[in-house]
């Protein structure tokens, strides 16, 4: 069983070293692919060096900040080329607990896409300001109603795909970033008939570094769900 964890990074030097070490201490047989967008803080250089000493670590450098969506699409292509069995999306900032990786791998045994979910067992988010929690919570209710995809945390960035899902969804048609990207990938997996499930996780806001979330990314996600809705209506 070959497992790849894709981690997009933009200025994560305070987190990346500890995250990679923690992941290998929990699950030594995984491979890690970092997609770094020319971080100015040395994240890319650090991982590059590490990749020379440890075959389990790979890095793709991009010239500038190009967004989460295209970073993951590049990572997915790499995963397909190399023929991994399971592919994770994971943030670099410890919001996603490395201890949940083996739990997600266990759960994916009886589905095709497993989502680390903040809203499937009440609300399990720690340390977010109330404004951000409310935005995310209601955005997810809105996205679920508009798209009709029965998943409570459509914007989660912690998930594990069977490779056949990445091969089966129209990646070239997905152009959004951030939350929109997360909604679109789940939407397509669901629409293409793959078995999508949620597993409750505890999400903790980052302690180190800063968020790269922007208003544009929220607006993009707001509109993307209507495009998906229109698609659903036309195809049925
Ligand atoms: N390569 C790349 N990584 C990014 C970009 N934007 C965010 N990230 C990474 O994506 C992950 C999630 O971003 P974060 O700022 O924590 O978003 P938040 O959790 O929604 O506040 C982190 O690992 C970031 O370093 C980007 O444009 N390019
Ligand atoms: Mg974060």
PDB file of C-alpha atoms and ligand atoms in Angstrom:
ATOM      1  CA  UNK A   1       0.000   0.000   0.000  1.00  0.00           C
ATOM      2  CA  UNK A   2       1.673   3.220  -1.174  1.00  0.00           C
ATOM      3  CA  UNK A   3       0.568   6.432   0.492  1.00  0.00           C
ATOM      4  CA  UNK A   4       1.394  10.004  -0.554  1.00  0.00           C
ATOM      5  CA  UNK A   5       0.745  13.044   1.612  1.00  0.00           C
ATOM      6  CA  UNK A   6       0.652  16.273  -0.404  1.00  0.00           C
ATOM      7  CA  UNK A   7       1.422  19.412   1.612  1.00  0.00           C
ATOM      8  CA  UNK A   8       1.211  22.817  -0.107  1.00  0.00           C
ATOM      9  CA  UNK A   9       3.382  25.409   1.588  1.00  0.00           C
ATOM     10  CA  UNK A  10       3.731  29.145   1.550  1.00  0.00           C
ATOM     11  CA  UNK A  11       5.958  30.489   4.330  1.00  0.00           C
ATOM     12  CA  UNK A  12       5.647  27.587   6.749  1.00  0.00           C
ATOM     13  CA  UNK A  13       9.201  27.394   8.092  1.00  0.00           C
ATOM     14  CA  UNK A  14       7.977  27.373  11.716  1.00  0.00           C
ATOM     15  CA  UNK A  15       5.865  24.289  11.009  1.00  0.00           C
ATOM     16  CA  UNK A  16       7.256  22.166   8.208  1.00  0.00           C
ATOM     17  CA  UNK A  17      10.248  20.557   9.929  1.00  0.00           C
ATOM     18  CA  UNK A  18       8.234  19.430  12.946  1.00  0.00           C
ATOM     19  CA  UNK A  19       5.299  18.330  10.794  1.00  0.00           C
ATOM     20  CA  UNK A  20       7.410  16.065   8.578  1.00  0.00           C
ATOM     21  CA  UNK A  21       9.203  14.589  11.610  1.00  0.00           C
ATOM     22  CA  UNK A  22       5.918  13.981  13.414  1.00  0.00           C
ATOM     23  CA  UNK A  23       4.347  12.326  10.372  1.00  0.00           C
ATOM     24  CA  UNK A  24       7.288   9.948   9.941  1.00  0.00           C
ATOM     25  CA  UNK A  25       7.278   9.104  13.637  1.00  0.00           C
ATOM     26  CA  UNK A  26       3.630   8.081  13.389  1.00  0.00           C
ATOM     27  CA  UNK A  27       3.662   6.426   9.989  1.00  0.00           C
ATOM     28  CA  UNK A  28       7.201   5.934   8.653  1.00  0.00           C
ATOM     29  CA  UNK A  29       6.221   4.267   5.381  1.00  0.00           C
ATOM     30  CA  UNK A  30       4.391   7.260   3.823  1.00  0.00           C
ATOM     31  CA  UNK A  31       5.866   9.533   1.172  1.00  0.00           C
ATOM     32  CA  UNK A  32       5.531  13.286   1.404  1.00  0.00           C
ATOM     33  CA  UNK A  33       5.276  15.730  -1.487  1.00  0.00           C
ATOM     34  CA  UNK A  34       5.624  19.415  -0.650  1.00  0.00           C
ATOM     35  CA  UNK A  35       4.501  21.962  -3.243  1.00  0.00           C
ATOM     36  CA  UNK A  36       6.232  25.193  -2.294  1.00  0.00           C
ATOM     37  CA  UNK A  37       5.464  28.519  -3.942  1.00  0.00           C
ATOM     38  CA  UNK A  38       8.839  30.184  -3.516  1.00  0.00           C
ATOM     39  CA  UNK A  39       8.328  30.903   0.188  1.00  0.00           C
ATOM     40  CA  UNK A  40      10.581  33.751   1.265  1.00  0.00           C
ATOM     41  CA  UNK A  41      11.250  32.202   4.662  1.00  0.00           C
ATOM     42  CA  UNK A  42      13.323  29.229   3.491  1.00  0.00           C
ATOM     43  CA  UNK A  43      10.601  26.537   3.567  1.00  0.00           C
ATOM     44  CA  UNK A  44      11.513  25.385   0.052  1.00  0.00           C
ATOM     45  CA  UNK A  45      15.255  25.255   0.764  1.00  0.00           C
ATOM     46  CA  UNK A  46      14.707  23.305   3.973  1.00  0.00           C
ATOM     47  CA  UNK A  47      12.544  20.654   2.294  1.00  0.00           C
ATOM     48  CA  UNK A  48      14.850  20.519  -0.731  1.00  0.00           C
ATOM     49  CA  UNK A  49      17.785  19.645   1.544  1.00  0.00           C
ATOM     50  CA  UNK A  50      15.731  17.093   3.421  1.00  0.00           C
ATOM     51  CA  UNK A  51      14.671  15.473   0.133  1.00  0.00           C
ATOM     52  CA  UNK A  52      18.332  14.815  -0.713  1.00  0.00           C
ATOM     53  CA  UNK A  53      18.806  12.818   2.486  1.00  0.00           C
ATOM     54  CA  UNK A  54      15.426  11.125   2.701  1.00  0.00           C
ATOM     55  CA  UNK A  55      13.903   9.388  -0.332  1.00  0.00           C
ATOM     56  CA  UNK A  56      10.429   9.554   1.192  1.00  0.00           C
ATOM     57  CA  UNK A  57      10.402  13.349   0.791  1.00  0.00           C
ATOM     58  CA  UNK A  58       9.904  15.147  -2.519  1.00  0.00           C
ATOM     59  CA  UNK A  59       9.415  18.778  -3.376  1.00  0.00           C
ATOM     60  CA  UNK A  60       8.107  20.716  -6.345  1.00  0.00           C
ATOM     61  CA  UNK A  61       9.119  24.373  -6.434  1.00  0.00           C
ATOM     62  CA  UNK A  62       6.913  26.915  -8.154  1.00  0.00           C
ATOM     63  CA  UNK A  63       8.132  30.428  -8.971  1.00  0.00           C
ATOM     64  CA  UNK A  64       5.533  32.386  -6.984  1.00  0.00           C
ATOM     65  CA  UNK A  65       2.344  32.109  -4.936  1.00  0.00           C
ATOM     66  CA  UNK A  66      -0.008  30.443  -7.398  1.00  0.00           C
ATOM     67  CA  UNK A  67      -2.742  29.182  -5.086  1.00  0.00           C
ATOM     68  CA  UNK A  68      -3.791  25.996  -3.354  1.00  0.00           C
ATOM     69  CA  UNK A  69      -5.916  24.602  -6.183  1.00  0.00           C
ATOM     70  CA  UNK A  70      -3.180  24.480  -8.813  1.00  0.00           C
ATOM     71  CA  UNK A  71      -0.716  23.212  -6.180  1.00  0.00           C
ATOM     72  CA  UNK A  72      -2.951  20.223  -5.445  1.00  0.00           C
ATOM     73  CA  UNK A  73      -3.635  19.582  -9.124  1.00  0.00           C
ATOM     74  CA  UNK A  74       0.105  19.341  -9.701  1.00  0.00           C
ATOM     75  CA  UNK A  75       0.437  17.020  -6.710  1.00  0.00           C
ATOM     76  CA  UNK A  76      -2.415  14.814  -7.984  1.00  0.00           C
ATOM     77  CA  UNK A  77      -0.716  14.494 -11.379  1.00  0.00           C
ATOM     78  CA  UNK A  78       2.467  13.422  -9.631  1.00  0.00           C
ATOM     79  CA  UNK A  79       0.503  10.858  -7.588  1.00  0.00           C
ATOM     80  CA  UNK A  80      -1.133   9.431 -10.730  1.00  0.00           C
ATOM     81  CA  UNK A  81       2.189   9.248 -12.573  1.00  0.00           C
ATOM     82  CA  UNK A  82       3.860   7.436  -9.686  1.00  0.00           C
ATOM     83  CA  UNK A  83       0.908   5.146  -9.071  1.00  0.00           C
ATOM     84  CA  UNK A  84       0.241   5.713  -5.362  1.00  0.00           C
ATOM     85  CA  UNK A  85      -2.746   3.897  -3.851  1.00  0.00           C
ATOM     86  CA  UNK A  86      -3.887   6.599  -1.416  1.00  0.00           C
ATOM     87  CA  UNK A  87      -3.333  10.349  -1.615  1.00  0.00           C
ATOM     88  CA  UNK A  88      -3.782  12.867   1.184  1.00  0.00           C
ATOM     89  CA  UNK A  89      -4.388  16.600   1.169  1.00  0.00           C
ATOM     90  CA  UNK A  90      -3.006  18.152   4.336  1.00  0.00           C
ATOM     91  CA  UNK A  91      -2.145  21.657   5.556  1.00  0.00           C
ATOM     92  CA  UNK A  92       1.348  22.433   6.846  1.00  0.00           C
ATOM     93  CA  UNK A  93       0.213  24.341   9.925  1.00  0.00           C
ATOM     94  CA  UNK A  94      -0.823  21.528  12.351  1.00  0.00           C
ATOM     95  CA  UNK A  95      -4.498  22.399  12.037  1.00  0.00           C
ATOM     96  CA  UNK A  96      -4.727  18.839  10.787  1.00  0.00           C
ATOM     97  CA  UNK A  97      -3.510  16.459  13.459  1.00  0.00           C
ATOM     98  CA  UNK A  98      -0.902  13.993  12.108  1.00  0.00           C
ATOM     99  CA  UNK A  99      -2.363  11.381  14.488  1.00  0.00           C
ATOM    100  CA  UNK A 100      -5.481  11.374  12.296  1.00  0.00           C
ATOM    101  CA  UNK A 101      -3.586  10.097   9.237  1.00  0.00           C
ATOM    102  CA  UNK A 102      -3.692   6.399  10.294  1.00  0.00           C
ATOM    103  CA  UNK A 103      -7.331   6.813  11.353  1.00  0.00           C
ATOM    104  CA  UNK A 104      -8.238   8.165   7.914  1.00  0.00           C
ATOM    105  CA  UNK A 105      -6.332   5.303   6.257  1.00  0.00           C
ATOM    106  CA  UNK A 106      -8.336   2.842   8.308  1.00  0.00           C
ATOM    107  CA  UNK A 107     -11.622   4.511   7.340  1.00  0.00           C
ATOM    108  CA  UNK A 108     -10.882   4.677   3.631  1.00  0.00           C
ATOM    109  CA  UNK A 109     -10.937   0.880   3.526  1.00  0.00           C
ATOM    110  CA  UNK A 110     -14.686   1.048   3.002  1.00  0.00           C
ATOM    111  CA  UNK A 111     -14.971   4.158   0.853  1.00  0.00           C
ATOM    112  CA  UNK A 112     -13.179   6.030  -1.954  1.00  0.00           C
ATOM    113  CA  UNK A 113     -12.790   9.501  -0.465  1.00  0.00           C
ATOM    114  CA  UNK A 114     -12.644  10.127   3.259  1.00  0.00           C
ATOM    115  CA  UNK A 115     -12.953  13.682   4.554  1.00  0.00           C
ATOM    116  CA  UNK A 116     -11.561  14.831   7.907  1.00  0.00           C
ATOM    117  CA  UNK A 117     -14.656  16.665   9.056  1.00  0.00           C
ATOM    118  CA  UNK A 118     -15.090  19.523  11.523  1.00  0.00           C
ATOM    119  CA  UNK A 119     -18.872  19.404  11.398  1.00  0.00           C
ATOM    120  CA  UNK A 120     -19.914  15.760  11.335  1.00  0.00           C
ATOM    121  CA  UNK A 121     -20.025  15.376  15.104  1.00  0.00           C
ATOM    122  CA  UNK A 122     -21.258  18.758  16.312  1.00  0.00           C
ATOM    123  CA  UNK A 123     -18.548  21.370  15.801  1.00  0.00           C
ATOM    124  CA  UNK A 124     -14.958  20.331  16.510  1.00  0.00           C
ATOM    125  CA  UNK A 125     -12.880  23.449  15.933  1.00  0.00           C
ATOM    126  CA  UNK A 126     -10.461  24.833  18.505  1.00  0.00           C
ATOM    127  CA  UNK A 127      -9.161  28.403  18.778  1.00  0.00           C
ATOM    128  CA  UNK A 128     -10.825  29.978  15.779  1.00  0.00           C
ATOM    129  CA  UNK A 129     -12.291  33.426  16.353  1.00  0.00           C
ATOM    130  CA  UNK A 130     -16.089  33.164  16.488  1.00  0.00           C
ATOM    131  CA  UNK A 131     -16.405  35.186  13.247  1.00  0.00           C
ATOM    132  CA  UNK A 132     -14.317  32.686  11.311  1.00  0.00           C
ATOM    133  CA  UNK A 133     -16.096  29.707  12.798  1.00  0.00           C
ATOM    134  CA  UNK A 134     -19.504  31.129  11.911  1.00  0.00           C
ATOM    135  CA  UNK A 135     -18.380  31.940   8.375  1.00  0.00           C
ATOM    136  CA  UNK A 136     -17.078  28.418   7.832  1.00  0.00           C
ATOM    137  CA  UNK A 137     -20.028  26.732   9.521  1.00  0.00           C
ATOM    138  CA  UNK A 138     -22.707  28.583   7.566  1.00  0.00           C
ATOM    139  CA  UNK A 139     -20.702  28.436   4.341  1.00  0.00           C
ATOM    140  CA  UNK A 140     -20.800  24.670   4.669  1.00  0.00           C
ATOM    141  CA  UNK A 141     -24.544  24.564   5.268  1.00  0.00           C
ATOM    142  CA  UNK A 142     -25.019  26.853   2.253  1.00  0.00           C
ATOM    143  CA  UNK A 143     -22.718  24.750   0.035  1.00  0.00           C
ATOM    144  CA  UNK A 144     -24.435  21.530   1.081  1.00  0.00           C
ATOM    145  CA  UNK A 145     -27.911  22.883   0.308  1.00  0.00           C
ATOM    146  CA  UNK A 146     -26.994  24.471  -3.029  1.00  0.00           C
ATOM    147  CA  UNK A 147     -24.902  21.611  -4.414  1.00  0.00           C
ATOM    148  CA  UNK A 148     -26.994  18.822  -2.914  1.00  0.00           C
ATOM    149  CA  UNK A 149     -23.872  16.926  -1.847  1.00  0.00           C
ATOM    150  CA  UNK A 150     -24.698  15.302   1.519  1.00  0.00           C
ATOM    151  CA  UNK A 151     -21.441  16.159   3.259  1.00  0.00           C
ATOM    152  CA  UNK A 152     -21.210  18.453   6.270  1.00  0.00           C
ATOM    153  CA  UNK A 153     -17.669  19.691   5.759  1.00  0.00           C
ATOM    154  CA  UNK A 154     -17.296  20.370   2.065  1.00  0.00           C
ATOM    155  CA  UNK A 155     -14.486  22.880   2.569  1.00  0.00           C
ATOM    156  CA  UNK A 156     -12.193  20.632   4.585  1.00  0.00           C
ATOM    157  CA  UNK A 157      -8.598  20.523   3.386  1.00  0.00           C
ATOM    158  CA  UNK A 158      -7.781  17.269   5.167  1.00  0.00           C
ATOM    159  CA  UNK A 159      -8.797  14.291   3.112  1.00  0.00           C
ATOM    160  CA  UNK A 160      -7.635  11.046   1.599  1.00  0.00           C
ATOM    161  CA  UNK A 161      -8.470   9.864  -1.920  1.00  0.00           C
ATOM    162  CA  UNK A 162      -8.173   6.470  -3.491  1.00  0.00           C
ATOM    163  CA  UNK A 163      -6.153   6.977  -6.656  1.00  0.00           C
ATOM    164  CA  UNK A 164      -9.111   5.984  -8.836  1.00  0.00           C
ATOM    165  CA  UNK A 165     -10.981   9.080  -7.592  1.00  0.00           C
ATOM    166  CA  UNK A 166      -8.196  11.384  -8.746  1.00  0.00           C
ATOM    167  CA  UNK A 167      -8.224   9.605 -12.104  1.00  0.00           C
ATOM    168  CA  UNK A 168     -12.019   9.780 -12.312  1.00  0.00           C
ATOM    169  CA  UNK A 169     -12.722  13.442 -11.587  1.00  0.00           C
ATOM    170  CA  UNK A 170     -12.295  16.107 -14.296  1.00  0.00           C
ATOM    171  CA  UNK A 171      -9.302  17.897 -12.787  1.00  0.00           C
ATOM    172  CA  UNK A 172      -8.831  20.034 -15.898  1.00  0.00           C
ATOM    173  CA  UNK A 173     -12.302  21.538 -15.329  1.00  0.00           C
ATOM    174  CA  UNK A 174     -11.528  22.577 -11.765  1.00  0.00           C
ATOM    175  CA  UNK A 175     -10.091  26.070 -11.639  1.00  0.00           C
ATOM    176  CA  UNK A 176     -10.919  27.346  -8.181  1.00  0.00           C
ATOM    177  CA  UNK A 177      -8.637  27.795  -5.200  1.00  0.00           C
ATOM    178  CA  UNK A 178      -8.915  27.289  -1.496  1.00  0.00           C
ATOM    179  CA  UNK A 179     -12.420  26.465  -0.255  1.00  0.00           C
ATOM    180  CA  UNK A 180     -13.876  26.442  -3.764  1.00  0.00           C
ATOM    181  CA  UNK A 181     -11.345  23.828  -4.779  1.00  0.00           C
ATOM    182  CA  UNK A 182     -12.286  21.641  -1.821  1.00  0.00           C
ATOM    183  CA  UNK A 183     -15.994  21.889  -2.646  1.00  0.00           C
ATOM    184  CA  UNK A 184     -15.412  21.098  -6.317  1.00  0.00           C
ATOM    185  CA  UNK A 185     -13.288  18.013  -5.690  1.00  0.00           C
ATOM    186  CA  UNK A 186     -15.888  16.509  -3.342  1.00  0.00           C
ATOM    187  CA  UNK A 187     -18.715  17.482  -5.699  1.00  0.00           C
ATOM    188  CA  UNK A 188     -17.099  15.670  -8.623  1.00  0.00           C
ATOM    189  CA  UNK A 189     -16.174  12.623  -6.587  1.00  0.00           C
ATOM    190  CA  UNK A 190     -19.795  12.373  -5.434  1.00  0.00           C
ATOM    191  CA  UNK A 191     -21.242  13.011  -8.891  1.00  0.00           C
ATOM    192  CA  UNK A 192     -18.995  10.421 -10.483  1.00  0.00           C
ATOM    193  CA  UNK A 193     -20.426   7.840  -8.129  1.00  0.00           C
ATOM    194  CA  UNK A 194     -17.521   7.387  -5.750  1.00  0.00           C
ATOM    195  CA  UNK A 195     -18.258   6.546  -2.145  1.00  0.00           C
ATOM    196  CA  UNK A 196     -17.567   9.685  -0.079  1.00  0.00           C
ATOM    197  CA  UNK A 197     -17.556   9.594   3.716  1.00  0.00           C
ATOM    198  CA  UNK A 198     -16.676  11.878   6.621  1.00  0.00           C
ATOM    199  CA  UNK A 199     -14.687  11.134   9.737  1.00  0.00           C
ATOM    200  CA  UNK A 200     -14.880  13.554  12.621  1.00  0.00           C
ATOM    201  CA  UNK A 201     -11.593  15.321  13.400  1.00  0.00           C
ATOM    202  CA  UNK A 202     -10.599  18.030  15.838  1.00  0.00           C
ATOM    203  CA  UNK A 203      -9.301  21.021  13.884  1.00  0.00           C
ATOM    204  CA  UNK A 204      -7.045  23.390  15.808  1.00  0.00           C
ATOM    205  CA  UNK A 205      -6.160  26.843  14.500  1.00  0.00           C
ATOM    206  CA  UNK A 206      -2.502  27.314  13.669  1.00  0.00           C
ATOM    207  CA  UNK A 207      -0.151  28.348  16.476  1.00  0.00           C
ATOM    208  CA  UNK A 208       2.732  29.322  14.176  1.00  0.00           C
ATOM    209  CA  UNK A 209       2.824  31.397  10.992  1.00  0.00           C
ATOM    210  CA  UNK A 210      -0.074  33.242   9.407  1.00  0.00           C
ATOM    211  CA  UNK A 211      -3.207  32.294   7.495  1.00  0.00           C
ATOM    212  CA  UNK A 212      -3.227  32.810   3.739  1.00  0.00           C
ATOM    213  CA  UNK A 213      -6.994  32.925   3.517  1.00  0.00           C
ATOM    214  CA  UNK A 214      -8.344  35.943   1.630  1.00  0.00           C
ATOM    215  CA  UNK A 215     -11.707  37.537   0.905  1.00  0.00           C
ATOM    216  CA  UNK A 216     -11.313  36.621  -2.770  1.00  0.00           C
ATOM    217  CA  UNK A 217     -11.085  32.942  -1.906  1.00  0.00           C
ATOM    218  CA  UNK A 218     -14.277  33.144   0.142  1.00  0.00           C
ATOM    219  CA  UNK A 219     -16.136  34.921  -2.685  1.00  0.00           C
ATOM    220  CA  UNK A 220     -14.885  32.452  -5.229  1.00  0.00           C
ATOM    221  CA  UNK A 221     -16.264  29.587  -3.139  1.00  0.00           C
ATOM    222  CA  UNK A 222     -19.535  31.489  -2.703  1.00  0.00           C
ATOM    223  CA  UNK A 223     -20.079  31.605  -6.479  1.00  0.00           C
ATOM    224  CA  UNK A 224     -18.629  28.244  -7.398  1.00  0.00           C
ATOM    225  CA  UNK A 225     -21.479  26.345  -5.744  1.00  0.00           C
ATOM    226  CA  UNK A 226     -23.960  27.928  -8.169  1.00  0.00           C
ATOM    227  CA  UNK A 227     -21.891  26.806 -11.122  1.00  0.00           C
ATOM    228  CA  UNK A 228     -21.975  23.290  -9.708  1.00  0.00           C
ATOM    229  CA  UNK A 229     -25.720  23.585  -9.123  1.00  0.00           C
ATOM    230  CA  UNK A 230     -26.319  24.653 -12.730  1.00  0.00           C
ATOM    231  CA  UNK A 231     -24.207  21.746 -13.906  1.00  0.00           C
ATOM    232  CA  UNK A 232     -26.306  19.360 -11.793  1.00  0.00           C
ATOM    233  CA  UNK A 233     -29.556  20.737 -13.220  1.00  0.00           C
ATOM    234  CA  UNK A 234     -28.344  20.454 -16.806  1.00  0.00           C
ATOM    235  CA  UNK A 235     -27.151  16.900 -16.401  1.00  0.00           C
ATOM    236  CA  UNK A 236     -30.324  15.624 -14.766  1.00  0.00           C
TER     237      UNK A 236
HETATM  238  N1  LIG B   1       1.893  26.175  -2.424  1.00  0.00           N
HETATM  239  C1  LIG B   1       0.961  26.965  -1.872  1.00  0.00           C
HETATM  240  N2  LIG B   1       0.508  26.710  -0.621  1.00  0.00           N
HETATM  241  C2  LIG B   1      -0.420  27.540  -0.090  1.00  0.00           C
HETATM  242  C3  LIG B   1      -0.955  28.652  -0.795  1.00  0.00           C
HETATM  243  N3  LIG B   1      -1.874  29.266   0.025  1.00  0.00           N
HETATM  244  C4  LIG B   1      -1.909  28.550   1.174  1.00  0.00           C
HETATM  245  N4  LIG B   1      -1.030  27.517   1.116  1.00  0.00           N
HETATM  246  C5  LIG B   1      -0.804  26.460   2.110  1.00  0.00           C
HETATM  247  O1  LIG B   1      -2.059  25.814   2.270  1.00  0.00           O
HETATM  248  C6  LIG B   1      -2.257  25.425   3.624  1.00  0.00           C
HETATM  249  C7  LIG B   1      -3.534  26.077   4.176  1.00  0.00           C
HETATM  250  O2  LIG B   1      -3.362  27.478   4.225  1.00  0.00           O
HETATM  251  P1  LIG B   1      -3.745  28.367   5.495  1.00  0.00           P
HETATM  252  O3  LIG B   1      -3.134  29.707   5.324  1.00  0.00           O
HETATM  253  O4  LIG B   1      -3.410  27.631   6.752  1.00  0.00           O
HETATM  254  O5  LIG B   1      -5.296  28.489   5.284  1.00  0.00           O
HETATM  255  P2  LIG B   1      -6.403  28.507   6.426  1.00  0.00           P
HETATM  256  O6  LIG B   1      -6.162  27.291   7.293  1.00  0.00           O
HETATM  257  O7  LIG B   1      -7.689  28.468   5.659  1.00  0.00           O
HETATM  258  O8  LIG B   1      -6.185  29.783   7.176  1.00  0.00           O
HETATM  259  C8  LIG B   1      -0.983  25.817   4.353  1.00  0.00           C
HETATM  260  O9  LIG B   1      -0.125  24.705   4.361  1.00  0.00           O
HETATM  261  C9  LIG B   1      -0.423  26.942   3.490  1.00  0.00           C
HETATM  262  O10 LIG B   1       0.973  27.088   3.612  1.00  0.00           O
HETATM  263  C10 LIG B   1      -0.457  28.917  -2.107  1.00  0.00           C
HETATM  264  O11 LIG B   1      -0.837  29.858  -2.798  1.00  0.00           O
HETATM  265  N5  LIG B   1       0.484  28.041  -2.589  1.00  0.00           N
HETATM  266 MG1  LIG B   2      -4.508  26.868   8.306  1.00  0.00          MG
END
